[in-house]
Coordinates of C-alpha atoms and ligand atoms in Angstrom, one line a residue:
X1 CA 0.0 0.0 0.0
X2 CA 1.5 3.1 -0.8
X3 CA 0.4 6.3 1.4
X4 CA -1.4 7.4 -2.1
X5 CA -4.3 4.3 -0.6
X6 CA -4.1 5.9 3.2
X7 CA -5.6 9.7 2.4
X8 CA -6.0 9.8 6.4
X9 CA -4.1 12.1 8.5
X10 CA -0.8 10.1 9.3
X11 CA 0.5 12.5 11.9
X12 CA 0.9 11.2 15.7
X13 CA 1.0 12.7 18.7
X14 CA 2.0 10.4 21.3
X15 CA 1.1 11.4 25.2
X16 CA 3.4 9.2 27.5
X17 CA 2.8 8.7 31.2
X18 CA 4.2 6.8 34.1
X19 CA 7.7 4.8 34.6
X20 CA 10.9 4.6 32.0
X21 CA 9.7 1.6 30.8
X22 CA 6.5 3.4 29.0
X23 CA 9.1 6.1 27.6
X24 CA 11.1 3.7 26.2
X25 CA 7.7 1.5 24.6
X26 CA 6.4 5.0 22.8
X27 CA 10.1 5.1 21.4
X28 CA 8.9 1.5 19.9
X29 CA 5.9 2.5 19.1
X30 CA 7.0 5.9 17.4
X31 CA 9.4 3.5 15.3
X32 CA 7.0 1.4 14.8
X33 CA 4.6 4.0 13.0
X34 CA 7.7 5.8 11.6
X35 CA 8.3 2.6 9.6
X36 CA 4.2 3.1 8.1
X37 CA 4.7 6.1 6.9
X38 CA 3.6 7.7 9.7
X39 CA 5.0 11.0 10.7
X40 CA 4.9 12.6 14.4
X41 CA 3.8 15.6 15.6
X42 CA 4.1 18.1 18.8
X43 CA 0.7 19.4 18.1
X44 CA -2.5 17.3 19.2
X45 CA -4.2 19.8 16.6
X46 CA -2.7 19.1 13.8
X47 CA -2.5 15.3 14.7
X48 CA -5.0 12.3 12.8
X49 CA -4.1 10.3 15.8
X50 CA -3.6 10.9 19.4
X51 CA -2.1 8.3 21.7
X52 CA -2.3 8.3 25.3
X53 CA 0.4 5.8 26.4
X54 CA -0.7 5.2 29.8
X55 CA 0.2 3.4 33.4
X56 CA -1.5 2.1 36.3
X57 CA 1.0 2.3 38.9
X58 CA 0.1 5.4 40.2
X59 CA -2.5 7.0 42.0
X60 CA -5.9 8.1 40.4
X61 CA -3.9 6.2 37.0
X62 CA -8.0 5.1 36.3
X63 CA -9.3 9.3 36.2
X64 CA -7.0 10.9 34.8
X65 CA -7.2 8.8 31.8
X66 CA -10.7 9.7 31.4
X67 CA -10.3 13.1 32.3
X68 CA -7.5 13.2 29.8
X69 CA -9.7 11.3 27.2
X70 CA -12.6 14.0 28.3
X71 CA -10.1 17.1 27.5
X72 CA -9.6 15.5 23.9
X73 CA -13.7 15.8 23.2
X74 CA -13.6 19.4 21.9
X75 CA -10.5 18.4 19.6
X76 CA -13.0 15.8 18.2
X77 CA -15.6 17.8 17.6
X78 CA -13.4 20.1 15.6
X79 CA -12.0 16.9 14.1
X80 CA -14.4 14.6 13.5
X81 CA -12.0 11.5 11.3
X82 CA -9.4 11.9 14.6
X83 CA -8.5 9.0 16.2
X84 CA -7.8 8.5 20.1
X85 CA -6.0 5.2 21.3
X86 CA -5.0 4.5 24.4
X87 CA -2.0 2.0 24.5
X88 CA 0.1 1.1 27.9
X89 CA -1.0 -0.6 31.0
X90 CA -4.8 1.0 31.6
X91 CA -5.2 -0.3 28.2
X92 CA -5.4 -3.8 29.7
X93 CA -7.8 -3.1 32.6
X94 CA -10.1 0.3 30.6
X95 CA -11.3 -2.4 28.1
X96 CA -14.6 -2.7 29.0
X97 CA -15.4 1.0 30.2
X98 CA -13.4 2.6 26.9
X99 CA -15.3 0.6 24.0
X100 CA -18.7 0.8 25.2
X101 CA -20.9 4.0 23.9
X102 CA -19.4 7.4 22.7
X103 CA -16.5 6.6 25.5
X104 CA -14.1 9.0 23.1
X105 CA -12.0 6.3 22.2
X106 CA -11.4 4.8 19.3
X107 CA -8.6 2.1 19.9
X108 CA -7.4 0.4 22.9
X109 CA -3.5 -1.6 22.6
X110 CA -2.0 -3.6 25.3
X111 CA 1.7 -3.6 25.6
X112 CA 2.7 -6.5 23.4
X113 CA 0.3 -5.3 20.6
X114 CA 2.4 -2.1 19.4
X115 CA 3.2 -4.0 16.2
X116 CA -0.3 -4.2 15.6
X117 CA -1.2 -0.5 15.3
X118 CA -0.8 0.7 11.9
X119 CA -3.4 -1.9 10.9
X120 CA -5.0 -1.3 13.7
X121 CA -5.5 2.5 12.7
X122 CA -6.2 1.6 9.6
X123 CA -9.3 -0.8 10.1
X124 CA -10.9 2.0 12.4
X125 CA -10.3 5.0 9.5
X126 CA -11.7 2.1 7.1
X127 CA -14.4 0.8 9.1
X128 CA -15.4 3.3 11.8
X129 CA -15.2 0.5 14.0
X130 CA -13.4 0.4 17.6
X131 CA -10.0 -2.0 17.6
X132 CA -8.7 -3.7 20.1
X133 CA -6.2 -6.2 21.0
X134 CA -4.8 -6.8 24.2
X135 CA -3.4 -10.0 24.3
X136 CA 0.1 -10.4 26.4
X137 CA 2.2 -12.8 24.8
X138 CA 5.4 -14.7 26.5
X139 CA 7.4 -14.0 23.5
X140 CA 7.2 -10.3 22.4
X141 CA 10.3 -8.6 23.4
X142 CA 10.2 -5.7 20.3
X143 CA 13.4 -7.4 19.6
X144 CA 13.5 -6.5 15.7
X145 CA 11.9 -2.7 16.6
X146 CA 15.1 -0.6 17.6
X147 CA 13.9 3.2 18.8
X148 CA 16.2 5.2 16.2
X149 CA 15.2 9.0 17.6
X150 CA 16.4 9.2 21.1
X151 CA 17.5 12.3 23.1
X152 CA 19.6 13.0 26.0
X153 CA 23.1 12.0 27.4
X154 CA 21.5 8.5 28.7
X155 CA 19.6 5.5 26.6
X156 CA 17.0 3.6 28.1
X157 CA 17.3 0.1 27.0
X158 CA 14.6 -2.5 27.6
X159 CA 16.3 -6.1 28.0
X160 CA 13.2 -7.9 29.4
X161 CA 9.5 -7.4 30.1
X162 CA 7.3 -8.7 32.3
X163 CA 7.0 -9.6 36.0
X164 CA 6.4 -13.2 37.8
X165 CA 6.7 -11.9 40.6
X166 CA 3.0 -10.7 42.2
X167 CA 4.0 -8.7 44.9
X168 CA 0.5 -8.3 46.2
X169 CA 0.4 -4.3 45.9
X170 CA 1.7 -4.2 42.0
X171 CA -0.6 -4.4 38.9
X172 CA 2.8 -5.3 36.6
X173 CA 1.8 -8.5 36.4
X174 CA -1.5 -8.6 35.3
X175 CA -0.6 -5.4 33.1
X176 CA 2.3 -6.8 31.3
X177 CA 2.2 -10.7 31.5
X178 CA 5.4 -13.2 32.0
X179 CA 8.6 -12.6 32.2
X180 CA 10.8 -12.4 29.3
X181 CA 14.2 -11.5 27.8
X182 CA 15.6 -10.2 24.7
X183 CA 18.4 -12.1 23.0
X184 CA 21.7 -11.0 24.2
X185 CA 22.9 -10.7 20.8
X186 CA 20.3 -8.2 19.5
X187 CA 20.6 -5.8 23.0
X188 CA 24.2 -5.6 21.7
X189 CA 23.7 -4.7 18.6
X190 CA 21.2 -2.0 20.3
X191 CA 24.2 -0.7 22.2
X192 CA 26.3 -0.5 19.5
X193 CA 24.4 1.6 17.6
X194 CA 23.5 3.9 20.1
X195 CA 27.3 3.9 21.0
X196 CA 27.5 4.9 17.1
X197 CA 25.0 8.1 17.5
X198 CA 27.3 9.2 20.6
X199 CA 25.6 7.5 23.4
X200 CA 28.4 7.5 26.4
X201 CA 25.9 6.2 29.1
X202 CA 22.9 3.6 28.6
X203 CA 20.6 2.0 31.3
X204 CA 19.3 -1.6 30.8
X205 CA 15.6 -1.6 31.9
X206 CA 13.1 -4.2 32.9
X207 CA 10.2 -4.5 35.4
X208 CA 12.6 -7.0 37.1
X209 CA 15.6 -6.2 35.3
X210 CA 18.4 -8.5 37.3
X211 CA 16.3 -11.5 36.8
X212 CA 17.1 -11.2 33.0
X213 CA 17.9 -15.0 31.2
X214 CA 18.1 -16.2 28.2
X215 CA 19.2 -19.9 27.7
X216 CA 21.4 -19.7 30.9
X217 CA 22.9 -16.1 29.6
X218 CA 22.4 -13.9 32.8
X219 CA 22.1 -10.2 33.8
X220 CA 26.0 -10.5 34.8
X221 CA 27.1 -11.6 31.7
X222 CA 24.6 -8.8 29.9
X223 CA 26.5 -6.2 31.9
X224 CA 29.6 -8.3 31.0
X225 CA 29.0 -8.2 27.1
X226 CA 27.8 -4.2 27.4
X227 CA 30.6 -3.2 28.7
X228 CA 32.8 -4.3 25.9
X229 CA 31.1 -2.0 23.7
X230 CA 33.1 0.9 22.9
X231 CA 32.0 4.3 23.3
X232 CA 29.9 3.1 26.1
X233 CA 31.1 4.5 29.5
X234 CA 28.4 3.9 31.9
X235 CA 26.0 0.8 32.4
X236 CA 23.1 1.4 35.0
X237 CA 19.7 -0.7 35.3
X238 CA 16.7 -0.4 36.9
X239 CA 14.8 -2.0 38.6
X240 CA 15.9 -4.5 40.3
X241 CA 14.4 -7.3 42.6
X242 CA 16.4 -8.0 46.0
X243 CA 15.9 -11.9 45.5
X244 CA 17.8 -11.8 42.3
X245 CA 21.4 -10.7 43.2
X246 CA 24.2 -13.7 42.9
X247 CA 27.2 -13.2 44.3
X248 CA 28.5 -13.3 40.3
X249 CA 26.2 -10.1 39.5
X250 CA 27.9 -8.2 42.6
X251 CA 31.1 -8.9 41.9
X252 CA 30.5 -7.3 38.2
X253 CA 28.9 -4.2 39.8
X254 CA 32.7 -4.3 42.0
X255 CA 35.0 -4.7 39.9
X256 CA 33.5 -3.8 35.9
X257 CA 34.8 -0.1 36.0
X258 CA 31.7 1.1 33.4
X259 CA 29.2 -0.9 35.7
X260 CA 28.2 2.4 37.9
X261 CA 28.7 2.0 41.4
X262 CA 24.8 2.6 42.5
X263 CA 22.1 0.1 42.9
X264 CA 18.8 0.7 43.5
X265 CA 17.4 -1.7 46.0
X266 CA 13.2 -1.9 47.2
X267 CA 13.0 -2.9 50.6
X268 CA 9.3 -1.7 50.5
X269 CA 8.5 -2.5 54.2
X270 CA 11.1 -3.4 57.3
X271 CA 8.8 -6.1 59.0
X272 CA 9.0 -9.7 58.0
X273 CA 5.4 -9.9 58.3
X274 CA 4.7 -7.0 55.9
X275 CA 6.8 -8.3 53.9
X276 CA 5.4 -11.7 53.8
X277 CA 2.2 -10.4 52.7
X278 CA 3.4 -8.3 49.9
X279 CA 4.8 -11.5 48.8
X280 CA 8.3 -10.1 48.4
X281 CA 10.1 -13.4 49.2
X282 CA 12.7 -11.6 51.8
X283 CA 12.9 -11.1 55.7
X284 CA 14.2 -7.9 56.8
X285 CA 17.2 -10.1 58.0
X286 CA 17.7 -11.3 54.2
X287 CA 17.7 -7.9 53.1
X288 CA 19.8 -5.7 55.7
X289 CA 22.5 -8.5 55.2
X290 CA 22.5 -8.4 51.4
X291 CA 22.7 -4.8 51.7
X292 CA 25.8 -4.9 54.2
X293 CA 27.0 -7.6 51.5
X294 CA 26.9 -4.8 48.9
X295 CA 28.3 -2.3 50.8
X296 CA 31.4 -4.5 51.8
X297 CA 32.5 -5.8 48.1
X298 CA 31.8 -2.8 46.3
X299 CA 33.3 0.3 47.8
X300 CA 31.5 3.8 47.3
X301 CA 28.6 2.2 46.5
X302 CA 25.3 4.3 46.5
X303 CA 22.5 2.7 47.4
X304 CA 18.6 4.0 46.8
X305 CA 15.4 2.4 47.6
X306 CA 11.3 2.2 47.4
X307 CA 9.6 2.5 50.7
X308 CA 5.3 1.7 51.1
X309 CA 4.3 3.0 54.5
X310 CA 0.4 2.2 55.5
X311 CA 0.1 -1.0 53.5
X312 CA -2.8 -3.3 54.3
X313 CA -2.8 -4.2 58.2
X314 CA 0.8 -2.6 58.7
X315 CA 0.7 -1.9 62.5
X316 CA 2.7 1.3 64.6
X317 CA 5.2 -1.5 65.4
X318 CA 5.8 -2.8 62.3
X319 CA 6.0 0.6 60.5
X320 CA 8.7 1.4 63.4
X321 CA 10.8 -1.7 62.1
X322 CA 10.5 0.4 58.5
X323 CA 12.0 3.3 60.3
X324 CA 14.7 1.0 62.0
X325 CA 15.7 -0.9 58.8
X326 CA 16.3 2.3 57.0
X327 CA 18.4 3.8 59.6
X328 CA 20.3 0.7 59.7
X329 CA 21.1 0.7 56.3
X330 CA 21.4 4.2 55.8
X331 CA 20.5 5.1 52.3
X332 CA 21.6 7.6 49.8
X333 CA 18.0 8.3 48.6
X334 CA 14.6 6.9 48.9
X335 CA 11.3 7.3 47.1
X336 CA 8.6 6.9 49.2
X337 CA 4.5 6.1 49.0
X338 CA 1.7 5.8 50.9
X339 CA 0.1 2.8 49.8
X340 CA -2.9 3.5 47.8
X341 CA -4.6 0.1 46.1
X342 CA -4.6 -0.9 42.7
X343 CA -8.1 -2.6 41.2
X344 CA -7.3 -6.6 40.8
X345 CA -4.1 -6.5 43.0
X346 CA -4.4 -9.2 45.7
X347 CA -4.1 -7.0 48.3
X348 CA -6.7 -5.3 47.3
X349 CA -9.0 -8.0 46.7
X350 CA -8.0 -9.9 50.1
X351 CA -7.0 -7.6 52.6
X352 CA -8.7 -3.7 51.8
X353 CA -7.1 -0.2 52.9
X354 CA -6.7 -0.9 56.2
X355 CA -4.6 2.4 57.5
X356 CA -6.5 5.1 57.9
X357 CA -5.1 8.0 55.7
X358 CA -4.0 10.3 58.1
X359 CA -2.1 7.5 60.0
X360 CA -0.5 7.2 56.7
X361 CA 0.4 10.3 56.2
X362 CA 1.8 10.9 59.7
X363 CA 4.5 8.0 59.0
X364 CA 4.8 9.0 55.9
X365 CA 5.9 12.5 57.7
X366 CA 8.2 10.5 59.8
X367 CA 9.7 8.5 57.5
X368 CA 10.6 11.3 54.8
X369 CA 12.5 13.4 57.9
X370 CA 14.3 10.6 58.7
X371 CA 15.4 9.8 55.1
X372 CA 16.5 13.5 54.6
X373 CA 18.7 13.6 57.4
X374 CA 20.0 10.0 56.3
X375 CA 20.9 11.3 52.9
X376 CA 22.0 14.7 54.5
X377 CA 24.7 12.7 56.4
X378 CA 25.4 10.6 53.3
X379 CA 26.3 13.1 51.0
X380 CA 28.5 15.0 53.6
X381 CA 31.0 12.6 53.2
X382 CA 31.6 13.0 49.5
X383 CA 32.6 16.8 50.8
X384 CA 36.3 17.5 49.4
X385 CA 35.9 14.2 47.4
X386 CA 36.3 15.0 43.3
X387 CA 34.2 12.9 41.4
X388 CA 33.7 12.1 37.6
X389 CA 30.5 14.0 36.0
X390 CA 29.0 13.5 33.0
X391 CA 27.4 16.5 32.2
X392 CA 23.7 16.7 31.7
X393 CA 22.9 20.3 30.9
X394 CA 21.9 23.5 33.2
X395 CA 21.1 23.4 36.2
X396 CA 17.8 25.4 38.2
X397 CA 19.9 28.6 38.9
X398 CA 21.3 30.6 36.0
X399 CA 24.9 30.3 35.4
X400 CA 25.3 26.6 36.8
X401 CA 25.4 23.2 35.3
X402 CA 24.3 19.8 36.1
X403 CA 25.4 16.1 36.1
X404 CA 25.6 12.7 37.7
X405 CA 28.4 11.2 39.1
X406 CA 29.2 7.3 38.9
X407 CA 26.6 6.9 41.7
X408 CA 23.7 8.7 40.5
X409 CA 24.4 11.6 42.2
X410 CA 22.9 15.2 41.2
X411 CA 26.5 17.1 40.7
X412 CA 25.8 21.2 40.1
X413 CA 28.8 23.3 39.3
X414 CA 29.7 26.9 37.6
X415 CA 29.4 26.8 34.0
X416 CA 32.7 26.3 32.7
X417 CA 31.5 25.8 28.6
X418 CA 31.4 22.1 29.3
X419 CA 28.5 20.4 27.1
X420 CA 26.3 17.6 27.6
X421 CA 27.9 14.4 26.9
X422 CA 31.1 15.9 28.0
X423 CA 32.5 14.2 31.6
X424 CA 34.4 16.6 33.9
X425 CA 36.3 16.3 37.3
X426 CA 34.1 18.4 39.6
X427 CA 35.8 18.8 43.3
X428 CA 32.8 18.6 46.1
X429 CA 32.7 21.9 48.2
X430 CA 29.2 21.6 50.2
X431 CA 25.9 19.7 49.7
X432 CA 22.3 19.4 50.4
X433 CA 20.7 16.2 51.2
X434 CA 19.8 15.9 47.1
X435 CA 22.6 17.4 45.6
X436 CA 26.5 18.0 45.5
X437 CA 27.8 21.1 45.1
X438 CA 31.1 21.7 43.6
X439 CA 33.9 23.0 41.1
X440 CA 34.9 21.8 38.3
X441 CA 38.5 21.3 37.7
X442 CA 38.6 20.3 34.2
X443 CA 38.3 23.1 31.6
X444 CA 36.8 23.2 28.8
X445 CA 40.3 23.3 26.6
X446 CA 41.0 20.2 28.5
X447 CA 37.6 18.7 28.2
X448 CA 37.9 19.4 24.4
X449 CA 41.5 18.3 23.7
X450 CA 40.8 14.8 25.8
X451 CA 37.4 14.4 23.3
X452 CA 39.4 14.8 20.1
Ligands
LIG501 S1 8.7 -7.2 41.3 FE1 6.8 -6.8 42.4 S2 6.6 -4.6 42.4 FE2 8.1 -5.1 40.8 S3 6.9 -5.2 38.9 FE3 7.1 -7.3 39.8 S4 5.2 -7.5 41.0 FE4 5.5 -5.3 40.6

């Protein structure tokens, strides 16, 4: 068919919400399009399709797609051959609610149907009809669809999909199916073509990411066979599980010098009872002493972590034991939640909201003064340390620039002409309990000369 036969409007505007991993799937689905003759746009007006790539994990996920879907009804209106699609993980659970009656949506695509929707799109401009196909597979990885318009200093790389896990909190695995991983061979030759468009820094992603296998190839040996890549200078992933760290996969964190030095680990609760029913397979034992395991073989490591405070039944004891684990372990950064349920999760469906919400939020209080005094302390010893930036771009306040360090660290400096991409010694002066603050002791002649 030639685009002579498809007199539709083949501009797309893509809306993404939620985690990395939906980023990176409207990267695949933009390529996917792009490869139909499809063209996108930055303007829902002058777009023939709008697509709301959407995700469940947070709050209110359910409302604000159909507020969002609500906004679009004018456009329609105005617009009347316009088609809205809503792709992503609301996709799988809006079915029923977003095809019945004048819902305002026209298509509905579960994760592993993106290779679906230019025909998709095309049978609903043909027909009129609502599409839909929401099927998860166990195979669909997207290995063949390579994202070829990325921006930024760091690639997001998706390496496997899926979660068996069923924590009882998390939607992921009714959203997105089984897990699976991509071919080791065909992540490579992803890397090496980003490395080839000037990619210095990629992150291997996954809803489960160090459980990745394929045909007794492991997440060690991934980071292994990255890091042989040249042109590629740091290797992070997210996010992991605790259960699925070998002493094999630490040791390649410690000693792999582009393996970054920061690992992101979700205790989620510090009672062995909450944690037993949120199904998370560890004890609080299991988990300080991995952590202490981590901090002993790899030196300088930074360590971050997802908290839930007020989950079903947690009582003021156990929540206490959340406050005592974290202070044990002492981590550079946390994101933290009050737990708020997710339709079709088990604990939803066998325990309720048990905390009453202001209980919550007085832990949640608690628990977020604690962590900034943690992470206060934490940075202060970097003060007088000089670390290794790679420069992101400005920073908030005129005049300053921003980057990571090895660990993940927020590293602000005077502009010195240094460019995104560009790594730079910055010395640590004084810090905050989110951010370094320092000067940079490489020029930009220097920074230049050591690039050429
Ligand atoms: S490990 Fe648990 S929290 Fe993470 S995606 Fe799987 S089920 Fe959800």
């Amino acid at each position: 068919m030639t685009d002579k036969d498809h007199p539709h409007n083949r501009k797309v505007y893509i809306e993404t919400y939620g985690c990395q991993m939906n980023e990176y799937d409207s990267e695949i689905v933009r390529e996917v399009l792009r490869r139909n003759n499809y063209t996108l746009t930055d303007s829902q007006e002058e777009a023939g399709v709008i697509l709301l790539n959407t995700c469940a994990i947070r709050e209110n996920a359910h409302q604000k797609v159909h507020a969002r879907v609500r906004q679009l009804g004018p456009l329609r209106k105005r617009n009347e051959k316009l088609i809205v699609g809503i792709l992503g993980c609301m996709a799988q659970n809006l079915k029923k609610e977003l095809l019945e009656g004048d819902s305002g949506v026209d298509l509905i695509a579960g994760p592993d149907s993106y290779k679906a929707l230019p025909v998709m799109i095309d049978r609903v401009h043909v027909t009129g009809e609502k599409e839909y196909k929401l099927t998860l597979s166990e195979y669909e990885t997207y290995a063949d669809v390579f994202p070829t318009n990325r921006h930024g200093i760091n690639a997001w790389i998706a390496v496997m999909r899926g979660c068996d896990n069923y924590c009882t909190f998390c939607v992921v695995p009714m959203t997105r199916g089984r897990e699976r991983s991509r071919d080791p061979f065909n992540v490579i030759e992803e890397v090496k073509q980003l490395s080839a468009q000037g990619f210095k820094q990629v992150t291997l992603l996954g809803q489960n990411v160090n459980s990745y296998r394929f045909k007794g190839f492991d997440f060690a040996k991934l980071i292994t066979a990255v890091s042989r890549i040249d042109g590629i200078e740091r290797i992070r992933f997210t996010s992991p599980h605790p259960k699925d760290f070998p002493e094999s996969l630490l040791e390649v964190v410690a000693t792999n010098p582009k393996a970054c030095k920061h690992i992101h680990l979700p205790l989620q609760a510090g009672s062995s009872r909450v944690l037993d029913a949120m199904n998370r397979t560890y004890t609080r034992e299991e988990f300080v002493a991995l952590a202490q395991r981590m901090r002993e073989m790899i030196p300088g490591l930074v360590l971050t972590t997802d908290v839930i405070v007020g989950f079903p039944t947690e009582t003021e004891v156990e929540f206490e034991e959340t406050l005592e684990v974290m202070h044990e372990v002492k981590f550079d950064a946390a994101f933290m939640f009050k737990y708020s349920e997710r339709k079709g999760t088990l604990a939803q469906r066998n325990l309720g909201d048990t905390v009453p919400d202001e209980v919550k939020t007085d832990r949640m209080v608690q628990l977020v003064e604690q962590q900034r005094r943690i992470s206060y302390e934490r940075n202060q010893l970097h003060v007088g340390e000089t670390f290794e930036v790679l420069v992101e771009g400005e920073a908030k306040h005129k005049g300053q620039l921003m980057g990571r360090n090895d660990g993940n660290k927020i590293v602000v400096f005077s502009d010195n002409g240094a460019r995104p991409g560009d790594f730079i010694k910055v010395k640590v002066d004084e810090v905050t309990p989110n951010t370094l603050i320092g000067t940079a002791l490489t020029t930009t002649e220097a920074i230049r000369k050591f690039a050429v």
